[in-house]
mmCIF file of C-alpha atoms and ligand atoms in Angstrom:
data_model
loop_
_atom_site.group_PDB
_atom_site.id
_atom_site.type_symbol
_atom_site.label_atom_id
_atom_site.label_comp_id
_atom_site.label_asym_id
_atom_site.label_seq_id
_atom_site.Cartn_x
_atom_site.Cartn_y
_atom_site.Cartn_z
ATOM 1 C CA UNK A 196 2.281 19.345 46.763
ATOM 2 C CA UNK A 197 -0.635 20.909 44.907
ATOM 3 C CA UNK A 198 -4.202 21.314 46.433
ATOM 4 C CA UNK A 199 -5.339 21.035 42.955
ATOM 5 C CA UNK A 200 -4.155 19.402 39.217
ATOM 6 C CA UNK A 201 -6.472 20.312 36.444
ATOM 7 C CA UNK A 202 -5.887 17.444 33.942
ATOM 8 C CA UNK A 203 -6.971 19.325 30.419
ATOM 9 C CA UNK A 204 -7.076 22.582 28.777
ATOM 10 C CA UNK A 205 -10.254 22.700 26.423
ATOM 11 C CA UNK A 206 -13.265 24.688 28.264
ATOM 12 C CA UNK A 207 -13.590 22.536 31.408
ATOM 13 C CA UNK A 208 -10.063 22.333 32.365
ATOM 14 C CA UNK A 209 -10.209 26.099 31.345
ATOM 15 C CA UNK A 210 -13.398 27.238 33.490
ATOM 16 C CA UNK A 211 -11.710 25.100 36.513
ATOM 17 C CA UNK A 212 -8.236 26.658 36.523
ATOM 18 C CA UNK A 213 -9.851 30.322 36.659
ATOM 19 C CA UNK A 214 -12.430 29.246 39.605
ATOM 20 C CA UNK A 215 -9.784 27.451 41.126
ATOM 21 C CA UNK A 216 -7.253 30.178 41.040
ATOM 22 C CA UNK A 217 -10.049 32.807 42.354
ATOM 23 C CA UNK A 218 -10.560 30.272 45.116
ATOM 24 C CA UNK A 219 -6.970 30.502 45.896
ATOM 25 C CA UNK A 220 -6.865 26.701 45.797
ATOM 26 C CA UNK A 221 -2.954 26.098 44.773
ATOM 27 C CA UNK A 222 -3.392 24.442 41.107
ATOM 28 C CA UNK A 223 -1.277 23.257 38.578
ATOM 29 C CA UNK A 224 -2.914 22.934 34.741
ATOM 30 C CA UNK A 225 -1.645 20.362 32.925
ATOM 31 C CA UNK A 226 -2.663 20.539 29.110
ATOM 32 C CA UNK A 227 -0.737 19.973 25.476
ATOM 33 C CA UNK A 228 -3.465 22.574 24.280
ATOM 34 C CA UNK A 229 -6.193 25.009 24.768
ATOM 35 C CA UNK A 230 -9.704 25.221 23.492
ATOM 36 C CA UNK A 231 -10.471 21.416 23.390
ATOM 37 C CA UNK A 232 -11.869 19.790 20.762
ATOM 38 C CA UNK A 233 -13.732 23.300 19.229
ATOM 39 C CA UNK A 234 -9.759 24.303 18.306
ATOM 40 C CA UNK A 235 -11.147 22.811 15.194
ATOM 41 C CA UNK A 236 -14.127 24.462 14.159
ATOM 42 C CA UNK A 237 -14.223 27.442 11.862
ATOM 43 C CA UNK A 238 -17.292 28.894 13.131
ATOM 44 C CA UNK A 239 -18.698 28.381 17.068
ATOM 45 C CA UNK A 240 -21.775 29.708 16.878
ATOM 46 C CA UNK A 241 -23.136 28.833 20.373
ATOM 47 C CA UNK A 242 -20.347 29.792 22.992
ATOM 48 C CA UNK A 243 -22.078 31.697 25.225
ATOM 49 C CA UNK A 244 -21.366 35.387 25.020
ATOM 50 C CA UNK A 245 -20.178 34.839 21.313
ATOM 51 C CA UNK A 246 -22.068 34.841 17.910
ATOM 52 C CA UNK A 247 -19.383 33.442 16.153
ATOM 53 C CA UNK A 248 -15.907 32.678 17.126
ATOM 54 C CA UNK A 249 -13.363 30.491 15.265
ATOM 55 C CA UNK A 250 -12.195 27.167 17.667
ATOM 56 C CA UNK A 251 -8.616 28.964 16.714
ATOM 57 C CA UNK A 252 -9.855 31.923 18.748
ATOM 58 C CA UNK A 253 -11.572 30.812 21.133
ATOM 59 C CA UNK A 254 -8.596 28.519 22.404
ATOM 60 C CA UNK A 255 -5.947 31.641 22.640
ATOM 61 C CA UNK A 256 -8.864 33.701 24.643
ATOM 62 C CA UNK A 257 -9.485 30.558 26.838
ATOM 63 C CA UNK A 258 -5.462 30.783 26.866
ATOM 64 C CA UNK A 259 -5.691 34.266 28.271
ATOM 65 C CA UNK A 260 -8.247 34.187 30.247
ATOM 66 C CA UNK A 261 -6.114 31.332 32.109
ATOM 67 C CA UNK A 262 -2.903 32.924 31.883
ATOM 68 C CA UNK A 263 -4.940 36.374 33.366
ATOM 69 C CA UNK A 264 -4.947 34.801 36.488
ATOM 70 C CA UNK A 265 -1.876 35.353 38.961
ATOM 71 C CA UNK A 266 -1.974 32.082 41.311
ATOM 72 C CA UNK A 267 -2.045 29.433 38.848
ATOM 73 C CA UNK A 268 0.693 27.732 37.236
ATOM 74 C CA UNK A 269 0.253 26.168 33.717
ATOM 75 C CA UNK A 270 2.358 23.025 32.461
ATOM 76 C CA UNK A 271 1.706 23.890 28.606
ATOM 77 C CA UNK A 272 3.026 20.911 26.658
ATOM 78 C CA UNK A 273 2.382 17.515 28.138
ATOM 79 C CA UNK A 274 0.205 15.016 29.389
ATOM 80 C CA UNK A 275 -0.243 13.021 32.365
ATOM 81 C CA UNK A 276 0.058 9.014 31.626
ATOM 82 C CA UNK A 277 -0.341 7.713 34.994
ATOM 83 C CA UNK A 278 -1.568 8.341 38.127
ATOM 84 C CA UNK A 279 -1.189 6.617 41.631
ATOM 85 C CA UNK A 280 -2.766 7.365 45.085
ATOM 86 C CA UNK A 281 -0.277 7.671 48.007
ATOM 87 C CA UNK A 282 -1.024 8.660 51.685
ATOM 88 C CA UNK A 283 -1.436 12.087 51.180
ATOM 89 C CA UNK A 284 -2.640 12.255 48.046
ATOM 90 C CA UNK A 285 -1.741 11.309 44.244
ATOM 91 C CA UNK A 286 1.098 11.451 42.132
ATOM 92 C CA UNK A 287 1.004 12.218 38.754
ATOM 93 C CA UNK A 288 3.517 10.744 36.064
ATOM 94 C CA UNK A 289 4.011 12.457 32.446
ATOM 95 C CA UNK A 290 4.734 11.704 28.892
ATOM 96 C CA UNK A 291 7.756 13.902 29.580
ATOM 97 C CA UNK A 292 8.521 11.935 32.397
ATOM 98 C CA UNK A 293 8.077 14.462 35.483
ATOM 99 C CA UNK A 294 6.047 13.802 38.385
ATOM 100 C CA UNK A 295 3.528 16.285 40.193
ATOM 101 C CA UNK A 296 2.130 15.888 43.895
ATOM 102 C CA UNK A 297 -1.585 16.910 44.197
ATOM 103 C CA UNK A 298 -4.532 16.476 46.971
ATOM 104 C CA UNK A 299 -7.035 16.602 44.407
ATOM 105 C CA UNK A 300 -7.405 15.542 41.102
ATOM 106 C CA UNK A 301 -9.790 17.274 38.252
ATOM 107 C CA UNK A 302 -9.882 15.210 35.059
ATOM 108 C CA UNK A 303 -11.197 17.504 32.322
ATOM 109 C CA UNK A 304 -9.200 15.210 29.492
ATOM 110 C CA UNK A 305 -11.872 15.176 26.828
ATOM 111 C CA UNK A 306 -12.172 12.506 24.066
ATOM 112 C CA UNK A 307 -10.641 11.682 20.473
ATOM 113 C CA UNK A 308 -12.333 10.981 17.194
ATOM 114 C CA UNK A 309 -13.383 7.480 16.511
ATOM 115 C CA UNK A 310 -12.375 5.026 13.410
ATOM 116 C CA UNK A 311 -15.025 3.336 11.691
ATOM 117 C CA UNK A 312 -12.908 0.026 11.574
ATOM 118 C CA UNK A 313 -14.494 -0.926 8.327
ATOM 119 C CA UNK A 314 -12.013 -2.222 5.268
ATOM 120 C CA UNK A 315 -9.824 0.671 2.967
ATOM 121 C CA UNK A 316 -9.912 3.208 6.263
ATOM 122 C CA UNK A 317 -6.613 2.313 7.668
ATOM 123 C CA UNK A 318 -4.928 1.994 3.922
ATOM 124 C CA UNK A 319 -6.522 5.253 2.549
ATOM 125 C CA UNK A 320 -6.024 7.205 5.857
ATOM 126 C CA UNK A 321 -4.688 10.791 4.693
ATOM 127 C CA UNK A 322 -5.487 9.658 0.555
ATOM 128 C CA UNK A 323 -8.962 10.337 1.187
ATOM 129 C CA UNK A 324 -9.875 9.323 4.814
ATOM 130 C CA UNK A 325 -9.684 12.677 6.936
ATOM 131 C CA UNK A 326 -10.898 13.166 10.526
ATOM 132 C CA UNK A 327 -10.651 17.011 10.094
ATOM 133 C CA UNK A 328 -12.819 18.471 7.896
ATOM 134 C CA UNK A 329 -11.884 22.198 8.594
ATOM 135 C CA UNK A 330 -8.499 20.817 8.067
ATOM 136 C CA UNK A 331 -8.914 18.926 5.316
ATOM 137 C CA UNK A 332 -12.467 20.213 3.270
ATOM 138 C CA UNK A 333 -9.691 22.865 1.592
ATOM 139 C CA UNK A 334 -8.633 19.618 -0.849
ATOM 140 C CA UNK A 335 -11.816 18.070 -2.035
ATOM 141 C CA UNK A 336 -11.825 22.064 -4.166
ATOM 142 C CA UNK A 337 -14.489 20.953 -7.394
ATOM 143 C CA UNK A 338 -14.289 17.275 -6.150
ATOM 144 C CA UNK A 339 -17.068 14.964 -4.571
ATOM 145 C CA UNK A 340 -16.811 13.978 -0.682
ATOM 146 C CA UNK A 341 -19.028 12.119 1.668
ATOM 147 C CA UNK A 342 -19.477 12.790 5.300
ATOM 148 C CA UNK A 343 -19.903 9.785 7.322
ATOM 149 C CA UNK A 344 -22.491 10.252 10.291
ATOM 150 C CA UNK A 345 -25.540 12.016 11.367
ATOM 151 C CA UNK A 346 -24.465 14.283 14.792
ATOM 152 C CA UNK A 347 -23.573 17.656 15.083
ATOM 153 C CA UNK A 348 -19.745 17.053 14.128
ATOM 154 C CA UNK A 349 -21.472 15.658 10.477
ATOM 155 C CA UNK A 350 -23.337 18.625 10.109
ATOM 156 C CA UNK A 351 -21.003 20.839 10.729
ATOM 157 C CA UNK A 352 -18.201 18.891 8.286
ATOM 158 C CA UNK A 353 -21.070 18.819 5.328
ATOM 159 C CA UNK A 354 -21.165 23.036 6.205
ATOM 160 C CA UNK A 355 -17.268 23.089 5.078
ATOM 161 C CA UNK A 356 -17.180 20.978 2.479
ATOM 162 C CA UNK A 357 -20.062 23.353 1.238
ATOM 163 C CA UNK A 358 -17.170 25.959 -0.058
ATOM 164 C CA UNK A 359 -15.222 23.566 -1.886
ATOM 165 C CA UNK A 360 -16.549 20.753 -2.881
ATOM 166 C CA UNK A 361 -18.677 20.158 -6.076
ATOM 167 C CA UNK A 362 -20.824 17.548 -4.623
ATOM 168 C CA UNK A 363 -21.164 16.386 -0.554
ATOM 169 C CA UNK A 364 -23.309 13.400 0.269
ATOM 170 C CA UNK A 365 -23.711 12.543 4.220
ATOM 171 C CA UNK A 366 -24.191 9.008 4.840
ATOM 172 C CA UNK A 367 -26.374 8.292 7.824
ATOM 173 C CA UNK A 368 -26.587 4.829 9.006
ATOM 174 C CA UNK A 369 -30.107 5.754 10.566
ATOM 175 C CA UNK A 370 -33.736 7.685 9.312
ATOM 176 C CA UNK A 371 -33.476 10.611 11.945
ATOM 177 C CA UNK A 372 -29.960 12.881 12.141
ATOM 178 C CA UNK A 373 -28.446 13.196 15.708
ATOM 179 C CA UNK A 374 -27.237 16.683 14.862
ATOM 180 C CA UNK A 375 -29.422 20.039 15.517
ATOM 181 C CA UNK A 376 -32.521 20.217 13.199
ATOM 182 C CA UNK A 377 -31.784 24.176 12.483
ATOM 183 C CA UNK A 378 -28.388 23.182 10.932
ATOM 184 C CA UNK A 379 -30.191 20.377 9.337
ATOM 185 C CA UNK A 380 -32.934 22.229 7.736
ATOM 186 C CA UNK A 381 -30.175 24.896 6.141
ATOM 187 C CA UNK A 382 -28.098 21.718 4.595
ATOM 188 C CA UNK A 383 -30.798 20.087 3.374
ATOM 189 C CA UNK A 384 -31.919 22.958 1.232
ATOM 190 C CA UNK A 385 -27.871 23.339 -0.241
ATOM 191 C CA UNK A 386 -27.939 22.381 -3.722
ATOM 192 C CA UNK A 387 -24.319 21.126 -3.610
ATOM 193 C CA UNK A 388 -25.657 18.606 -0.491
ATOM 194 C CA UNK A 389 -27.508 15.587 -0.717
ATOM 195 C CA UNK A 390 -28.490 13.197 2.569
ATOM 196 C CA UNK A 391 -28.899 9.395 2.116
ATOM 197 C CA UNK A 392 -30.510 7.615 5.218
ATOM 198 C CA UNK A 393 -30.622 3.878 6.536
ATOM 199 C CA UNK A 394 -26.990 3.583 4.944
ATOM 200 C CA UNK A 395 -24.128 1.545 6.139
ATOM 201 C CA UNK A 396 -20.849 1.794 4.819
ATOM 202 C CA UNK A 397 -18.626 -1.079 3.802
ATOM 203 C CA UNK A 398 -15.888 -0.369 2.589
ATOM 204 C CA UNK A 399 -13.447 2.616 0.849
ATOM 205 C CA UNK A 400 -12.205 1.962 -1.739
ATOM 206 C CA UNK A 401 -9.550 3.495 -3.910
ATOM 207 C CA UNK A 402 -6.338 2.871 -6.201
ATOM 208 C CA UNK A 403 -3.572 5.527 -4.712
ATOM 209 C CA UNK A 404 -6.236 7.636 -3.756
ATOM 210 C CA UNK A 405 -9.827 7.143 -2.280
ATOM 211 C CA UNK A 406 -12.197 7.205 -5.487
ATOM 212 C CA UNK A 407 -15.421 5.463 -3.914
ATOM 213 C CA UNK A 408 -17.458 3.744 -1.290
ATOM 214 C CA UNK A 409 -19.408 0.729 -0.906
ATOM 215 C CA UNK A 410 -22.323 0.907 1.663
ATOM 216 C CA UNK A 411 -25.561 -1.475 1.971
ATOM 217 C CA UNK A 412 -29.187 0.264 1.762
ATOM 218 C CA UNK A 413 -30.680 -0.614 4.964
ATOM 219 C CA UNK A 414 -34.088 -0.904 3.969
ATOM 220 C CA UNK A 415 -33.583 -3.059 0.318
ATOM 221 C CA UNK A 416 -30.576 -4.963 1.779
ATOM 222 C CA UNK A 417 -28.633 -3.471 -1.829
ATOM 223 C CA UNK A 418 -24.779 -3.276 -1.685
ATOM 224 C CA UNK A 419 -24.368 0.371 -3.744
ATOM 225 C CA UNK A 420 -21.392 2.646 -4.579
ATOM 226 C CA UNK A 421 -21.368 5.866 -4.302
ATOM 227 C CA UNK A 422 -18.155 7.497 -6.637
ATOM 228 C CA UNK A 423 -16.409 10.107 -4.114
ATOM 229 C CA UNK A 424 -12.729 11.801 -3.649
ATOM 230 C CA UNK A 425 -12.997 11.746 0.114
ATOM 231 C CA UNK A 426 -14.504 10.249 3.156
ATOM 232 C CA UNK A 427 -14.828 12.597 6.417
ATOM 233 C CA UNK A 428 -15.313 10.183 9.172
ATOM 234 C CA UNK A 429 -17.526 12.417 12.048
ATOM 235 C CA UNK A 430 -18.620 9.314 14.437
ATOM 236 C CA UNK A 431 -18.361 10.716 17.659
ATOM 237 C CA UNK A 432 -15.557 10.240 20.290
ATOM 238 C CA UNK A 433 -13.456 8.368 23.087
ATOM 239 C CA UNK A 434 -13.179 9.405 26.454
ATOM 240 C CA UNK A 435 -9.333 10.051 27.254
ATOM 241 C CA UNK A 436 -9.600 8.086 30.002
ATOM 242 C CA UNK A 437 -7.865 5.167 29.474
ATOM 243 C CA UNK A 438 -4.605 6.836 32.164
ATOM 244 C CA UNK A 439 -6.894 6.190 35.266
ATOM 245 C CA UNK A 440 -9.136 3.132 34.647
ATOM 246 C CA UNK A 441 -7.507 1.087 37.448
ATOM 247 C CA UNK A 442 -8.443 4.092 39.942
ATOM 248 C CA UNK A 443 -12.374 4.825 38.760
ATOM 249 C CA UNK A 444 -15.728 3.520 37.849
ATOM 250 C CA UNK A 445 -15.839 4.153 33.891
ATOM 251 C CA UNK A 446 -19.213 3.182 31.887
ATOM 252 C CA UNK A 447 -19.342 1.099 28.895
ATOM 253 C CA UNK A 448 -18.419 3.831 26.912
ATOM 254 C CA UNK A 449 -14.985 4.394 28.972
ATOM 255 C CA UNK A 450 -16.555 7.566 30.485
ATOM 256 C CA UNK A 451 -15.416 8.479 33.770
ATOM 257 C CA UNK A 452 -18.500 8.195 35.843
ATOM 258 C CA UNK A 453 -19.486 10.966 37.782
ATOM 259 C CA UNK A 454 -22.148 12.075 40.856
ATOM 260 C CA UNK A 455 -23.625 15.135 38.840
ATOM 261 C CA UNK A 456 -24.558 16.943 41.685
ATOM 262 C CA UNK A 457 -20.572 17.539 42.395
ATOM 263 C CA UNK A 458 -18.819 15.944 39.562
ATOM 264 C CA UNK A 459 -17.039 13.493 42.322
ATOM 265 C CA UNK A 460 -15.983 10.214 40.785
ATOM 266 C CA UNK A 461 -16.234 6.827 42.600
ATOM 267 C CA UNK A 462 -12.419 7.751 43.769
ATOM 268 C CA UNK A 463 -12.239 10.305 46.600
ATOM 269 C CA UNK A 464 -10.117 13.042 46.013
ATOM 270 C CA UNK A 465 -10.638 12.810 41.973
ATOM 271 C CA UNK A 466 -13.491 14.637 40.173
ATOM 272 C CA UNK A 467 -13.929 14.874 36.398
ATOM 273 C CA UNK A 468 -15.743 16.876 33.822
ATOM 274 C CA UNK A 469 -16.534 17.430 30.012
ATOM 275 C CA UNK A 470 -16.495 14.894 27.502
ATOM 276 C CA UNK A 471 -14.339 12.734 29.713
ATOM 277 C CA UNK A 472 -17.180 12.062 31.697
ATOM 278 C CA UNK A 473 -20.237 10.565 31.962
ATOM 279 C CA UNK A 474 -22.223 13.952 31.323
ATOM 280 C CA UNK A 475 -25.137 13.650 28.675
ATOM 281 C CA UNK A 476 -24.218 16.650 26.335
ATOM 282 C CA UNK A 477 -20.966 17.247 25.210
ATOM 283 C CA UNK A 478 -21.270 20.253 25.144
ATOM 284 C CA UNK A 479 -18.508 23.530 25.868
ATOM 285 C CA UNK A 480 -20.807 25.328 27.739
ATOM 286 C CA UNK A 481 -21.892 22.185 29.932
ATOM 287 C CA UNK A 482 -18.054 20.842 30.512
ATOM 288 C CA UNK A 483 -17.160 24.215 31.505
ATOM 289 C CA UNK A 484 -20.528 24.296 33.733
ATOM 290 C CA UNK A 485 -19.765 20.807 35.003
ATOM 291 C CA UNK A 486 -15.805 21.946 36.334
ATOM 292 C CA UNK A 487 -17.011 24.889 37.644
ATOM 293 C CA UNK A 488 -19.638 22.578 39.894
ATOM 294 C CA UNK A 489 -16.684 19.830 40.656
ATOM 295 C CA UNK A 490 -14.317 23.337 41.462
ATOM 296 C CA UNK A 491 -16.690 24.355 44.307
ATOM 297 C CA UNK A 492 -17.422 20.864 46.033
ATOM 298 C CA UNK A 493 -13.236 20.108 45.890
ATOM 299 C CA UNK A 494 -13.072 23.404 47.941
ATOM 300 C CA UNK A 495 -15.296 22.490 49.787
ATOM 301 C CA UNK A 496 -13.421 18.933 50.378
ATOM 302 C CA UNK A 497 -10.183 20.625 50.726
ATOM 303 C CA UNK A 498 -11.538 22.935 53.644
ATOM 304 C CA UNK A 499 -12.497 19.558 55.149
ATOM 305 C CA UNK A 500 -9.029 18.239 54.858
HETATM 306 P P1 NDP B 169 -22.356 12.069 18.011
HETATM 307 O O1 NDP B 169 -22.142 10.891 18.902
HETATM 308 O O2 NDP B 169 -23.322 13.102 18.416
HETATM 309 O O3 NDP B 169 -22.812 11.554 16.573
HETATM 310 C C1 NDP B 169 -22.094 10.548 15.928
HETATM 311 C C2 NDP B 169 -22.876 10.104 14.717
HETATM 312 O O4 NDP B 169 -22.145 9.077 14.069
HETATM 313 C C3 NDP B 169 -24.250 9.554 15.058
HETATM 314 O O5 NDP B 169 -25.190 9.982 14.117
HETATM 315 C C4 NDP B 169 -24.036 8.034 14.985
HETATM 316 O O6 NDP B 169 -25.162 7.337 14.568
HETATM 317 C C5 NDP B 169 -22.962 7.929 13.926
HETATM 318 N N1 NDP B 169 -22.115 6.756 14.113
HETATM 319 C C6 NDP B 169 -21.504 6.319 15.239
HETATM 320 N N2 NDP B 169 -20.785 5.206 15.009
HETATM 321 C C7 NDP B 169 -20.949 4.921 13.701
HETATM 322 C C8 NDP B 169 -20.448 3.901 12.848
HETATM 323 N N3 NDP B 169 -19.628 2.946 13.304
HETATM 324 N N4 NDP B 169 -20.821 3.925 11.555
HETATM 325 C C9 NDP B 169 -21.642 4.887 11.072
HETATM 326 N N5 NDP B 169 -22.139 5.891 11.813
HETATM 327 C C10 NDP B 169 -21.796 5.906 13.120
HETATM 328 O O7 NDP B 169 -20.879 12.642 17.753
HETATM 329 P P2 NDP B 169 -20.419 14.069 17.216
HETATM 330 O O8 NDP B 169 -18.954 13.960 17.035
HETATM 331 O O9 NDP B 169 -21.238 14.505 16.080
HETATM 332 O O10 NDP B 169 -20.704 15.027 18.426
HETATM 333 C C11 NDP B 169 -20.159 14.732 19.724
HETATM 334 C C12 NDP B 169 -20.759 15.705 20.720
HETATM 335 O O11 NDP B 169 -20.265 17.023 20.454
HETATM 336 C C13 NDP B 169 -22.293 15.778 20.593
HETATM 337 O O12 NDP B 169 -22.834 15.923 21.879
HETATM 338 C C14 NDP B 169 -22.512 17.008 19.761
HETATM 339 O O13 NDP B 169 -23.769 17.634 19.988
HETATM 340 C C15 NDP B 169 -21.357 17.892 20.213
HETATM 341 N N6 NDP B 169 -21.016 18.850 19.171
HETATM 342 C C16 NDP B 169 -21.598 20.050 19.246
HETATM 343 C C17 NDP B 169 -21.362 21.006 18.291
HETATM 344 C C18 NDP B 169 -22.074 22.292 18.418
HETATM 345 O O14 NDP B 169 -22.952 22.385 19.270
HETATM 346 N N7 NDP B 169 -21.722 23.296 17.630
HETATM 347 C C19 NDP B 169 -20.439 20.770 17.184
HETATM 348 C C20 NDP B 169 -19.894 19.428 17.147
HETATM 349 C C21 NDP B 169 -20.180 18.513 18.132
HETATM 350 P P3 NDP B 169 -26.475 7.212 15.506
HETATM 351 O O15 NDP B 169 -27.153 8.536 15.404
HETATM 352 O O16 NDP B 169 -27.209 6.087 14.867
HETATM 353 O O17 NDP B 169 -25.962 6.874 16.862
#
């Protein structure tokens, strides 16, 4: 029986296993990766502490940083599918099939990409449709690519595409971009990038591989094409969440909701933080603020116990 599971490994699960293991609260992490969703990015330039760190990096120091600490023991390569309360606490099921006793619970699962659901996305996934654009901007080399969506995650996949494509358009569906104005202003200025506003997209389309779009001008109501090699879908992300709906409140958006003084969700005995939450910004340096805060009140509930 632990005192503690930390569900996760990007920065809140992270933060939470070394405050927990400084605490001396007996925790088991259970993650299929460190460094979250950043793992990534090719260039983090706000991590606290860091100018610039690749996600790559900044996942193995998380890693160590973890791993640094003597009292905590890591399950590396799996993930929890269920989890059901008991008298003394919860039991946790995995993908592997092994089950782990805890008092508490810490959900710090994060979220996944979302699909735009739109016609030619499933078909042309991987001929043209990526999801990864540090990944993938390496293949549009002298070809032209489009960037679907105006948040930071768009900004920052229009910034890799900058070194090897010939031409990048980012399709916004409204006037004003989500993403940080700084980043913004640079891009805007790139003679390789162009932004179109007030632009839904209808369709990809494509013969073996992706060769254009179809989106509707929001303002004129005109259906227009725009000819491109590949679509990088940035639309934001789902909660992981789905594993403990029956046991706590979620929102509309399937994020765990949380009390934000303590990061306690409507279940006693399970607290969540990051992007699997409820929290405003997601944001590394918030999630691993947030588990640090839900660390320190299940220490405090553990004491009571
Ligand atoms: P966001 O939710 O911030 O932005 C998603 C964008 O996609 C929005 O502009 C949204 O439009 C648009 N969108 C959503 N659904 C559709 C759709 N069906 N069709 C067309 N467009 C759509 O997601 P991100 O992934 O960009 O970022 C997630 C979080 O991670 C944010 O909090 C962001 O700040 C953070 N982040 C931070 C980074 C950093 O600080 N370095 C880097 C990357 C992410 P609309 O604006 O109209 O809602």
């Amino acid at each position: 029986m632990y005192e503690l599971i930390v569900i996760g490994g990007g920065p809140a699960g992270v933060a939470a296993g070394v405050y927990a293991a400084r605490k001396k609260i007996k925790t088991l992490l259970i993650t299929d990766s460190f460094g979250g969703q950043s793992l990534v990015s090719n260039d983090v330039q706000n991590w606290i502490g860091d100018i610039s760190v690749s996600g790559f990096d900044l996942g193995k120091r998380m890693e160590a940083h973890l791993r640094a600490q003597e009292s905590i023991e890591i399950v590396d390569s799996d993930i929890v599918t269920s989890i059901e309360e008991n008298s003394d606490g919860f039991t946790l099921t995995t993908e592997k099939g092994n089950t782990y006793e805890a008092k508490s619970i810490l959900l710090t699962s994060g979220s996944r990409r979302k699909k735009l659901g739109i016609p030619g996305e499933k078909e042309y996934e991987s001929k043209g449709v990526f999801y990864c654009a540090t990944c993938d901007a390496p293949m549009m080399g002298g070809r032209k690519a489009v960037v679907i969506g105006g948040g930071n995650s768009g900004l920052e996949a229009v910034r890799d595409l900058t070194g090897y494509a010939e031409k990048i358009y980012m399709l916004h569906r409204r006037d004003t971009l989500r993403g940080d104005a700084v980043t913004a202003q640079k891009l805007e200025k790139h003679p390789k990038v162009e932004f179109i506003y007030n632009a839904l997209i209808q369709e990809i389309m494509g013969e073996t591989m992706v060769n254009k779009i179809r989106y509707k001008d929001k303002e004129s109501g005109e259906e227009k094409e725009l000819e491109v090699e590949g679509v990088f879908v940035e639309i934001g992300a789902r909660p992981n969440s789905e594993f403990v709906k029956d046991l706590v409140d979620r929102n509309e958006k399937d994020e765990v909701i949380v009390d934000h003084k303590t990061q306690a969700s409507s279940r006693k005995g399970i607290w969540a933080a990051g992007d699997v939450s409820d929290v405003l910004y997601k944001q590394n340096n918030v999630s691993s603020g947030d588990a640090i805060k839900a660390v320190m009140n299940i220490h405090e509930h553990l004491g009571d116990l």
